Each structure stands twice: as structure tokens, then as C-alpha cells.
């Protein structure tokens, strides 16, 4: 597979850090399950032959798609060499010869031919693509899709709501930092990513546009709790230096809120929910 080296990591986190690799592996399992499988909502699934996953991370989504569709070829791209190496190692260990992963910077023109794919997938790119980059990124997705090919984009509508003031404060701080650093389209309402994506599908006259929303309940004693507990902890750990640098909070106060949040998450009365939405549409033929 063609590779690009010296790519820029435009992600809010350091994606060469093993902490982030571990977090994404964990999160992938949780989210794919909550969304009803990797291809939920995709039309004509058995006809898919060439699938592209952009910002694929450790490759969980692409590997699940490769397992579900042995006749399709799945290409995943990420800027992080450790993520790509891990994803390729998992493809080998699972004997998924139809999945391969390479390094590519998705903020620039993709080194991929026009109309090469019948499904282009992108999940959780809010913290990867700064607001001025989204239009050219979406144009690139459109270019590499064949007519009647499907674009499938998944983002969290907001970062969640919980019964804990401390957890809510952490979520709010994350949103504020992302917005200040140039990600998202409005400070309120989950950074307003979903309406922006929908408007692209409409402007380009995509057909059969569908939205599929899942509510992930991660309250105490639910299946999702343990993964979300670790997810929130690892996000907080990685956000701390960013929040402190932006002067949104000082180190001491952050540590107090972080600790309160982790205690609250362990309470048997803790309740939390996050909404994740997938938008799918078919590229028009003309
Ligand atoms: C939130 S993760 C999403 C991973 C995956 N899509 C998933 O849902 O599990 C964002 C990924 O984007 C990658 N990334 C960051 N900047 C990038 C860039 N400029 N081009 C390609 N990938 C990038 C990161 O390395 C990270 O793996």
C-alpha cells in the first residue's frame, strides 16, 4: 500500500502515545457495539467491494468491516505510524487479508484515485479536522467515491450528560478547549458538527440520506460503564496539559475535579449518557 511519511498529526492528542492507542481500542469496541455493528445503516452491504476508512486509528472499525465482508477490500489510513502498525498487525493476526493500513494525512489531497471506493467511512474526526479543513476534506471524500457510493460519517452530538457535576465540568472544559483550538463550528450544542455534515450531504445532492442515532448509557452497572470510566479518565489525563496551557483551569483545580469525577463515576447511583450519530448518503450519479 502506498504510504506517506512526514505527515502532520492534526489531532488534539498525541496519537503516537500508547495511552491514546489503548483508549481508542477500548472506545472502538464500545461504540461499534452501541451503533449496532460496523455497517449499520449502510445500504446494499453485500455489493460493497472497495471501502475506505479515514483517520482509522488502531483499525477496529475497518477490521470489523473486513471480517463482515470477506469479498471487499478495506483500506484504512491514519497519520500515526504506531496506529497503522498496530492495525496491520491485527489484520495479520486475524488473517484478514482484505484489510490493509497506511499512513496518509487526511487534511490534504488524498493520494487516491477518483471514484475508487463504494464506501467512505470517517468516525470521530471532530478533534482531527479544524473547522476550515472540513470543506476540502469532504470534497476529497466526494472525489474518491464512485457514483452511488456511500459516505458514512459518525460523530458524537455532544460529549455526554451525567448526574455528576464534576464529570459534566470535565466534558464542558473539553468542549471549550476544542473550540478555542479551532475545532467545531459553534461553542454550544456539541460543537455543531452534525448540522454542518448534513448540509454537505444536501448541498452535494446526496441521495437516500439517513441518520442513525444511538444513545450510549454508561450509568453504573451497565455494560458500557467500565469502558467509559477508563475513556473519561484517559481523556482527562491527556486534556490536562492542554487545558492548563489554554488557561481554562489551573493544575490544582483540574486535579480536584478529575478526582471528584472518578469518585462520582464509581458511585452506584451514577448515570451518564452520550449520543452518537451516523449520517449516510449516496453520491449522486450526475
Ligand atoms: C479520535 S481518533 C478516531 C479513530 C477511529 N476513526 C475510530 O473511530 O476509532 C482520530 C484519529 O485520527 C488520526 N489523525 C490525526 N491527525 C490526522 C491527519 N492529519 N491525517 C490522518 N489521520 C489523522 C489520529 O492518529 C487518530 O488515530
mmCIF file of C-alpha atoms and ligand atoms in Angstrom:
data_model
loop_
_atom_site.group_PDB
_atom_site.id
_atom_site.type_symbol
_atom_site.label_atom_id
_atom_site.label_comp_id
_atom_site.label_asym_id
_atom_site.label_seq_id
_atom_site.Cartn_x
_atom_site.Cartn_y
_atom_site.Cartn_z
ATOM 1 C CA UNK A 1 0.000 0.000 0.000
ATOM 2 C CA UNK A 2 1.199 3.498 -0.845
ATOM 3 C CA UNK A 3 2.412 5.379 2.224
ATOM 4 C CA UNK A 4 3.025 8.998 3.013
ATOM 5 C CA UNK A 5 5.685 9.863 5.547
ATOM 6 C CA UNK A 6 6.294 13.102 7.473
ATOM 7 C CA UNK A 7 2.575 13.709 7.855
ATOM 8 C CA UNK A 8 1.231 16.202 10.357
ATOM 9 C CA UNK A 9 -0.769 14.988 13.304
ATOM 10 C CA UNK A 10 -3.639 17.464 13.446
ATOM 11 C CA UNK A 11 -5.337 15.596 16.279
ATOM 12 C CA UNK A 12 -5.870 17.319 19.611
ATOM 13 C CA UNK A 13 -3.991 14.423 21.260
ATOM 14 C CA UNK A 14 -0.602 12.908 20.543
ATOM 15 C CA UNK A 15 -1.642 9.882 18.518
ATOM 16 C CA UNK A 16 1.828 8.334 18.765
ATOM 17 C CA UNK A 17 1.269 7.989 22.503
ATOM 18 C CA UNK A 18 0.413 4.423 23.634
ATOM 19 C CA UNK A 19 -2.176 5.861 26.046
ATOM 20 C CA UNK A 20 -4.209 7.123 23.116
ATOM 21 C CA UNK A 21 -3.795 3.873 21.203
ATOM 22 C CA UNK A 22 -5.137 1.953 24.200
ATOM 23 C CA UNK A 23 -8.021 4.408 24.651
ATOM 24 C CA UNK A 24 -9.076 4.136 21.007
ATOM 25 C CA UNK A 25 -9.000 0.315 21.070
ATOM 26 C CA UNK A 26 -11.297 0.386 24.074
ATOM 27 C CA UNK A 27 -13.579 3.067 22.661
ATOM 28 C CA UNK A 28 -13.932 1.344 19.286
ATOM 29 C CA UNK A 29 -15.410 -1.806 20.807
ATOM 30 C CA UNK A 30 -17.870 0.175 22.878
ATOM 31 C CA UNK A 31 -19.013 2.457 20.054
ATOM 32 C CA UNK A 32 -19.342 -0.182 17.339
ATOM 33 C CA UNK A 33 -21.489 -2.252 19.661
ATOM 34 C CA UNK A 34 -23.624 0.751 20.663
ATOM 35 C CA UNK A 35 -24.111 1.633 16.968
ATOM 36 C CA UNK A 36 -25.364 -1.874 16.123
ATOM 37 C CA UNK A 37 -22.252 -3.082 14.259
ATOM 38 C CA UNK A 38 -19.753 -1.502 11.851
ATOM 39 C CA UNK A 39 -22.068 -1.321 8.844
ATOM 40 C CA UNK A 40 -25.351 -0.440 10.469
ATOM 41 C CA UNK A 41 -27.344 1.823 8.159
ATOM 42 C CA UNK A 42 -25.176 1.136 5.099
ATOM 43 C CA UNK A 43 -27.219 0.259 2.001
ATOM 44 C CA UNK A 44 -26.569 -2.714 -0.326
ATOM 45 C CA UNK A 45 -23.921 -4.079 2.040
ATOM 46 C CA UNK A 46 -23.304 -7.318 0.126
ATOM 47 C CA UNK A 47 -22.389 -5.333 -3.023
ATOM 48 C CA UNK A 48 -19.574 -3.359 -1.377
ATOM 49 C CA UNK A 49 -16.122 -4.059 -2.817
ATOM 50 C CA UNK A 50 -13.813 -1.105 -2.027
ATOM 51 C CA UNK A 51 -14.042 0.562 1.357
ATOM 52 C CA UNK A 52 -12.002 3.455 2.717
ATOM 53 C CA UNK A 53 -11.671 4.359 6.409
ATOM 54 C CA UNK A 54 -10.183 7.791 7.104
ATOM 55 C CA UNK A 55 -8.402 8.544 10.377
ATOM 56 C CA UNK A 56 -8.753 4.818 11.122
ATOM 57 C CA UNK A 57 -6.781 4.826 14.408
ATOM 58 C CA UNK A 58 -5.915 1.262 15.541
ATOM 59 C CA UNK A 59 -8.199 -0.066 12.803
ATOM 60 C CA UNK A 60 -11.045 -1.564 14.830
ATOM 61 C CA UNK A 61 -13.847 -0.372 12.536
ATOM 62 C CA UNK A 62 -12.033 -1.394 9.334
ATOM 63 C CA UNK A 63 -11.145 -4.823 10.734
ATOM 64 C CA UNK A 64 -14.754 -5.451 11.752
ATOM 65 C CA UNK A 65 -15.872 -4.412 8.248
ATOM 66 C CA UNK A 66 -13.225 -6.714 6.692
ATOM 67 C CA UNK A 67 -14.468 -9.621 8.790
ATOM 68 C CA UNK A 68 -18.106 -8.941 7.864
ATOM 69 C CA UNK A 69 -17.328 -8.529 4.149
ATOM 70 C CA UNK A 70 -14.668 -11.044 3.042
ATOM 71 C CA UNK A 71 -15.158 -10.105 -0.615
ATOM 72 C CA UNK A 72 -14.455 -6.417 -0.038
ATOM 73 C CA UNK A 73 -11.055 -4.694 0.227
ATOM 74 C CA UNK A 74 -10.766 -2.272 3.122
ATOM 75 C CA UNK A 75 -8.087 0.432 3.168
ATOM 76 C CA UNK A 76 -7.542 2.385 6.362
ATOM 77 C CA UNK A 77 -5.411 5.500 6.639
ATOM 78 C CA UNK A 78 -4.103 7.388 9.632
ATOM 79 C CA UNK A 79 -1.337 9.906 10.247
ATOM 80 C CA UNK A 80 0.103 7.878 13.115
ATOM 81 C CA UNK A 81 2.669 5.196 12.262
ATOM 82 C CA UNK A 82 2.106 3.298 15.572
ATOM 83 C CA UNK A 83 -1.679 3.196 14.910
ATOM 84 C CA UNK A 84 -1.097 1.915 11.364
ATOM 85 C CA UNK A 85 1.457 -0.683 12.500
ATOM 86 C CA UNK A 86 -0.902 -1.942 15.183
ATOM 87 C CA UNK A 87 -3.818 -2.144 12.707
ATOM 88 C CA UNK A 88 -1.701 -4.081 10.169
ATOM 89 C CA UNK A 89 -0.506 -6.452 12.898
ATOM 90 C CA UNK A 90 -4.101 -7.143 13.891
ATOM 91 C CA UNK A 91 -5.106 -7.729 10.273
ATOM 92 C CA UNK A 92 -2.323 -10.328 10.077
ATOM 93 C CA UNK A 93 -3.099 -11.988 13.382
ATOM 94 C CA UNK A 94 -6.786 -12.232 12.450
ATOM 95 C CA UNK A 95 -5.892 -13.430 8.940
ATOM 96 C CA UNK A 96 -7.880 -10.589 7.412
ATOM 97 C CA UNK A 97 -6.005 -10.321 4.127
ATOM 98 C CA UNK A 98 -8.642 -7.939 2.787
ATOM 99 C CA UNK A 99 -7.709 -5.167 5.253
ATOM 100 C CA UNK A 100 -4.597 -3.031 4.976
ATOM 101 C CA UNK A 101 -3.491 0.181 6.577
ATOM 102 C CA UNK A 102 -1.213 3.015 5.561
ATOM 103 C CA UNK A 103 -0.039 6.455 6.592
ATOM 104 C CA UNK A 104 -1.788 9.429 4.986
ATOM 105 C CA UNK A 105 -2.580 12.965 6.045
ATOM 106 C CA UNK A 106 -6.334 13.397 5.558
ATOM 107 C CA UNK A 107 -6.089 17.181 5.835
ATOM 108 C CA UNK A 108 -4.521 17.302 2.339
ATOM 109 C CA UNK A 109 -5.485 15.918 -1.051
ATOM 110 C CA UNK A 110 -5.664 12.121 -0.678
ATOM 111 C CA UNK A 111 -3.162 10.199 -2.844
ATOM 112 C CA UNK A 112 -6.075 8.063 -4.042
ATOM 113 C CA UNK A 113 -7.689 7.976 -7.493
ATOM 114 C CA UNK A 114 -11.085 9.480 -8.315
ATOM 115 C CA UNK A 115 -14.176 7.254 -7.873
ATOM 116 C CA UNK A 116 -12.160 4.361 -6.377
ATOM 117 C CA UNK A 117 -14.425 3.500 -3.432
ATOM 118 C CA UNK A 118 -18.016 2.453 -2.924
ATOM 119 C CA UNK A 119 -17.984 3.291 0.799
ATOM 120 C CA UNK A 120 -16.004 6.042 2.544
ATOM 121 C CA UNK A 121 -16.123 5.981 6.333
ATOM 122 C CA UNK A 122 -14.942 8.542 8.869
ATOM 123 C CA UNK A 123 -15.592 8.298 12.589
ATOM 124 C CA UNK A 124 -14.802 10.757 15.360
ATOM 125 C CA UNK A 125 -12.869 13.303 13.332
ATOM 126 C CA UNK A 126 -14.110 16.360 15.268
ATOM 127 C CA UNK A 127 -10.777 16.610 17.107
ATOM 128 C CA UNK A 128 -8.740 15.901 13.961
ATOM 129 C CA UNK A 129 -10.061 18.352 11.374
ATOM 130 C CA UNK A 130 -10.078 22.018 12.243
ATOM 131 C CA UNK A 131 -13.126 23.923 11.076
ATOM 132 C CA UNK A 132 -11.534 25.422 7.965
ATOM 133 C CA UNK A 133 -10.299 21.975 6.850
ATOM 134 C CA UNK A 134 -13.693 20.225 6.798
ATOM 135 C CA UNK A 135 -14.883 21.609 3.406
ATOM 136 C CA UNK A 136 -11.801 20.372 1.497
ATOM 137 C CA UNK A 137 -11.829 17.074 3.411
ATOM 138 C CA UNK A 138 -15.475 16.487 2.427
ATOM 139 C CA UNK A 139 -14.672 17.387 -1.187
ATOM 140 C CA UNK A 140 -11.924 14.776 -1.130
ATOM 141 C CA UNK A 141 -14.322 12.145 0.242
ATOM 142 C CA UNK A 142 -16.710 13.061 -2.578
ATOM 143 C CA UNK A 143 -13.955 12.851 -5.221
ATOM 144 C CA UNK A 144 -12.821 9.337 -4.275
ATOM 145 C CA UNK A 145 -16.377 7.972 -4.043
ATOM 146 C CA UNK A 146 -17.842 6.351 -7.122
ATOM 147 C CA UNK A 147 -21.311 7.482 -8.240
ATOM 148 C CA UNK A 148 -23.850 5.768 -5.952
ATOM 149 C CA UNK A 149 -21.019 5.174 -3.482
ATOM 150 C CA UNK A 150 -21.859 5.910 0.145
ATOM 151 C CA UNK A 151 -20.360 8.421 2.527
ATOM 152 C CA UNK A 152 -20.700 7.435 6.188
ATOM 153 C CA UNK A 153 -19.698 9.894 8.911
ATOM 154 C CA UNK A 154 -20.104 9.371 12.649
ATOM 155 C CA UNK A 155 -19.740 11.965 15.409
ATOM 156 C CA UNK A 156 -20.953 12.435 18.980
ATOM 157 C CA UNK A 157 -23.732 15.020 19.168
ATOM 158 C CA UNK A 158 -22.360 16.265 22.472
ATOM 159 C CA UNK A 159 -19.809 14.788 24.798
ATOM 160 C CA UNK A 160 -22.421 13.464 27.203
ATOM 161 C CA UNK A 161 -24.613 14.375 30.116
ATOM 162 C CA UNK A 162 -24.278 12.884 33.571
ATOM 163 C CA UNK A 163 -25.549 13.136 37.130
ATOM 164 C CA UNK A 164 -22.087 14.250 38.279
ATOM 165 C CA UNK A 165 -21.238 17.948 38.320
ATOM 166 C CA UNK A 166 -17.516 17.105 38.199
ATOM 167 C CA UNK A 167 -17.851 14.840 35.134
ATOM 168 C CA UNK A 168 -20.013 17.487 33.450
ATOM 169 C CA UNK A 169 -17.360 20.118 34.181
ATOM 170 C CA UNK A 170 -14.666 17.957 32.564
ATOM 171 C CA UNK A 171 -16.843 17.437 29.477
ATOM 172 C CA UNK A 172 -17.546 21.156 29.281
ATOM 173 C CA UNK A 173 -13.855 22.046 29.579
ATOM 174 C CA UNK A 174 -13.019 19.635 26.751
ATOM 175 C CA UNK A 175 -15.582 21.253 24.503
ATOM 176 C CA UNK A 176 -14.333 24.730 25.302
ATOM 177 C CA UNK A 177 -10.710 23.723 24.607
ATOM 178 C CA UNK A 178 -11.600 22.105 21.293
ATOM 179 C CA UNK A 179 -13.485 25.186 20.188
ATOM 180 C CA UNK A 180 -10.664 27.533 21.220
ATOM 181 C CA UNK A 181 -8.175 25.394 19.315
ATOM 182 C CA UNK A 182 -10.168 25.712 16.104
ATOM 183 C CA UNK A 183 -12.274 22.553 16.107
ATOM 184 C CA UNK A 184 -16.065 22.523 15.742
ATOM 185 C CA UNK A 185 -18.446 25.089 14.348
ATOM 186 C CA UNK A 186 -20.121 26.596 17.385
ATOM 187 C CA UNK A 187 -19.317 26.534 21.026
ATOM 188 C CA UNK A 188 -22.777 25.383 22.068
ATOM 189 C CA UNK A 189 -24.626 22.152 21.322
ATOM 190 C CA UNK A 190 -21.839 19.665 20.750
ATOM 191 C CA UNK A 191 -19.746 21.979 18.599
ATOM 192 C CA UNK A 192 -22.474 21.841 15.942
ATOM 193 C CA UNK A 193 -20.720 19.261 13.812
ATOM 194 C CA UNK A 194 -23.787 17.246 12.777
ATOM 195 C CA UNK A 195 -25.763 20.044 11.051
ATOM 196 C CA UNK A 196 -22.592 21.048 9.205
ATOM 197 C CA UNK A 197 -22.142 17.495 7.920
ATOM 198 C CA UNK A 198 -25.799 17.209 6.956
ATOM 199 C CA UNK A 199 -25.593 20.433 4.982
ATOM 200 C CA UNK A 200 -22.718 18.976 2.918
ATOM 201 C CA UNK A 201 -24.799 15.896 2.031
ATOM 202 C CA UNK A 202 -27.665 18.193 0.998
ATOM 203 C CA UNK A 203 -25.553 20.689 -0.973
ATOM 204 C CA UNK A 204 -23.956 17.871 -2.960
ATOM 205 C CA UNK A 205 -27.400 16.346 -3.557
ATOM 206 C CA UNK A 206 -26.606 13.008 -1.922
ATOM 207 C CA UNK A 207 -29.471 10.530 -2.227
ATOM 208 C CA UNK A 208 -31.190 8.444 0.474
ATOM 209 C CA UNK A 209 -29.647 10.498 3.279
ATOM 210 C CA UNK A 210 -30.210 8.703 6.562
ATOM 211 C CA UNK A 211 -29.285 9.490 10.131
ATOM 212 C CA UNK A 212 -28.862 6.782 12.689
ATOM 213 C CA UNK A 213 -28.513 7.851 16.324
ATOM 214 C CA UNK A 214 -27.567 5.688 19.269
ATOM 215 C CA UNK A 215 -27.785 6.593 22.925
ATOM 216 C CA UNK A 216 -24.962 5.039 24.890
ATOM 217 C CA UNK A 217 -25.978 4.591 28.505
ATOM 218 C CA UNK A 218 -22.892 4.319 30.688
ATOM 219 C CA UNK A 219 -24.575 4.516 34.065
ATOM 220 C CA UNK A 220 -23.290 2.407 36.965
ATOM 221 C CA UNK A 221 -23.712 -1.344 36.401
ATOM 222 C CA UNK A 222 -24.346 -1.023 32.646
ATOM 223 C CA UNK A 223 -22.189 -2.875 30.083
ATOM 224 C CA UNK A 224 -20.700 0.429 28.899
ATOM 225 C CA UNK A 225 -19.681 1.742 32.307
ATOM 226 C CA UNK A 226 -16.220 0.224 32.629
ATOM 227 C CA UNK A 227 -15.069 1.268 29.138
ATOM 228 C CA UNK A 228 -16.415 4.804 29.643
ATOM 229 C CA UNK A 229 -14.808 5.037 33.083
ATOM 230 C CA UNK A 230 -11.406 4.364 31.514
ATOM 231 C CA UNK A 231 -12.208 6.528 28.500
ATOM 232 C CA UNK A 232 -13.069 9.564 30.631
ATOM 233 C CA UNK A 233 -10.002 9.028 32.815
ATOM 234 C CA UNK A 234 -7.615 8.781 29.838
ATOM 235 C CA UNK A 235 -9.196 11.768 28.112
ATOM 236 C CA UNK A 236 -8.835 13.812 31.315
ATOM 237 C CA UNK A 237 -5.196 12.763 31.645
ATOM 238 C CA UNK A 238 -4.453 13.882 28.083
ATOM 239 C CA UNK A 239 -6.574 17.051 28.258
ATOM 240 C CA UNK A 240 -4.939 18.369 31.433
ATOM 241 C CA UNK A 241 -1.838 19.944 29.829
ATOM 242 C CA UNK A 242 -3.989 21.379 27.023
ATOM 243 C CA UNK A 243 -6.490 22.970 29.425
ATOM 244 C CA UNK A 244 -3.741 24.341 31.646
ATOM 245 C CA UNK A 245 -1.872 25.791 28.652
ATOM 246 C CA UNK A 246 -5.071 27.466 27.449
ATOM 247 C CA UNK A 247 -5.518 28.839 31.000
ATOM 248 C CA UNK A 248 -9.020 27.374 31.163
ATOM 249 C CA UNK A 249 -8.172 25.935 34.579
ATOM 250 C CA UNK A 250 -5.169 25.627 36.858
ATOM 251 C CA UNK A 251 -3.451 22.327 37.553
ATOM 252 C CA UNK A 252 -4.590 22.052 41.158
ATOM 253 C CA UNK A 253 -8.258 22.694 40.434
ATOM 254 C CA UNK A 254 -8.146 20.315 37.484
ATOM 255 C CA UNK A 255 -6.729 17.533 39.690
ATOM 256 C CA UNK A 256 -9.505 18.115 42.248
ATOM 257 C CA UNK A 257 -12.269 17.963 39.627
ATOM 258 C CA UNK A 258 -10.680 14.932 37.966
ATOM 259 C CA UNK A 259 -10.547 13.102 41.275
ATOM 260 C CA UNK A 260 -14.151 14.071 42.123
ATOM 261 C CA UNK A 261 -15.248 12.876 38.688
ATOM 262 C CA UNK A 262 -13.595 9.477 39.087
ATOM 263 C CA UNK A 263 -15.187 9.047 42.526
ATOM 264 C CA UNK A 264 -18.608 10.045 41.164
ATOM 265 C CA UNK A 265 -18.254 7.595 38.279
ATOM 266 C CA UNK A 266 -17.748 4.790 40.802
ATOM 267 C CA UNK A 267 -20.905 5.606 42.713
ATOM 268 C CA UNK A 268 -23.698 3.025 42.315
ATOM 269 C CA UNK A 269 -26.094 5.911 41.633
ATOM 270 C CA UNK A 270 -24.035 7.396 38.767
ATOM 271 C CA UNK A 271 -25.939 7.908 35.480
ATOM 272 C CA UNK A 272 -24.469 9.084 32.200
ATOM 273 C CA UNK A 273 -25.485 9.104 28.559
ATOM 274 C CA UNK A 274 -23.861 10.125 25.291
ATOM 275 C CA UNK A 275 -25.485 10.340 21.852
ATOM 276 C CA UNK A 276 -23.648 9.275 18.732
ATOM 277 C CA UNK A 277 -24.976 9.894 15.239
ATOM 278 C CA UNK A 278 -24.076 8.365 11.901
ATOM 279 C CA UNK A 279 -25.037 10.137 8.678
ATOM 280 C CA UNK A 280 -25.085 8.099 5.470
ATOM 281 C CA UNK A 281 -25.873 9.192 1.936
ATOM 282 C CA UNK A 282 -25.320 8.035 -1.615
ATOM 283 C CA UNK A 283 -23.289 10.148 -4.063
ATOM 284 C CA UNK A 284 -25.490 11.237 -6.975
ATOM 285 C CA UNK A 285 -24.783 9.759 -10.390
ATOM 286 C CA UNK A 286 -24.531 13.123 -12.150
HETATM 287 C C1 LIG B 1 -10.453 10.033 17.517
HETATM 288 S S1 LIG B 1 -9.326 9.072 16.602
HETATM 289 C C2 LIG B 1 -10.505 8.168 15.621
HETATM 290 C C3 LIG B 1 -10.058 6.797 15.281
HETATM 291 C C4 LIG B 1 -11.084 5.933 14.529
HETATM 292 N N1 LIG B 1 -11.723 6.638 13.438
HETATM 293 C C5 LIG B 1 -12.135 5.373 15.453
HETATM 294 O O1 LIG B 1 -13.282 5.741 15.338
HETATM 295 O O2 LIG B 1 -11.775 4.549 16.295
HETATM 296 C C6 LIG B 1 -8.619 10.156 15.442
HETATM 297 C C7 LIG B 1 -7.503 9.525 14.594
HETATM 298 O O3 LIG B 1 -7.107 10.489 13.594
HETATM 299 C C8 LIG B 1 -5.707 10.362 13.397
HETATM 300 N N2 LIG B 1 -5.193 11.604 12.796
HETATM 301 C C9 LIG B 1 -4.816 12.749 13.396
HETATM 302 N N3 LIG B 1 -4.428 13.673 12.503
HETATM 303 C C10 LIG B 1 -4.554 13.077 11.291
HETATM 304 C C11 LIG B 1 -4.298 13.507 9.967
HETATM 305 N N4 LIG B 1 -3.896 14.745 9.721
HETATM 306 N N5 LIG B 1 -4.494 12.626 8.954
HETATM 307 C C12 LIG B 1 -4.914 11.355 9.211
HETATM 308 N N6 LIG B 1 -5.215 10.900 10.449
HETATM 309 C C13 LIG B 1 -5.036 11.749 11.473
HETATM 310 C C14 LIG B 1 -5.167 10.084 14.780
HETATM 311 O O4 LIG B 1 -3.901 9.464 14.693
HETATM 312 C C15 LIG B 1 -6.253 9.183 15.375
HETATM 313 O O5 LIG B 1 -5.930 7.827 15.180
#
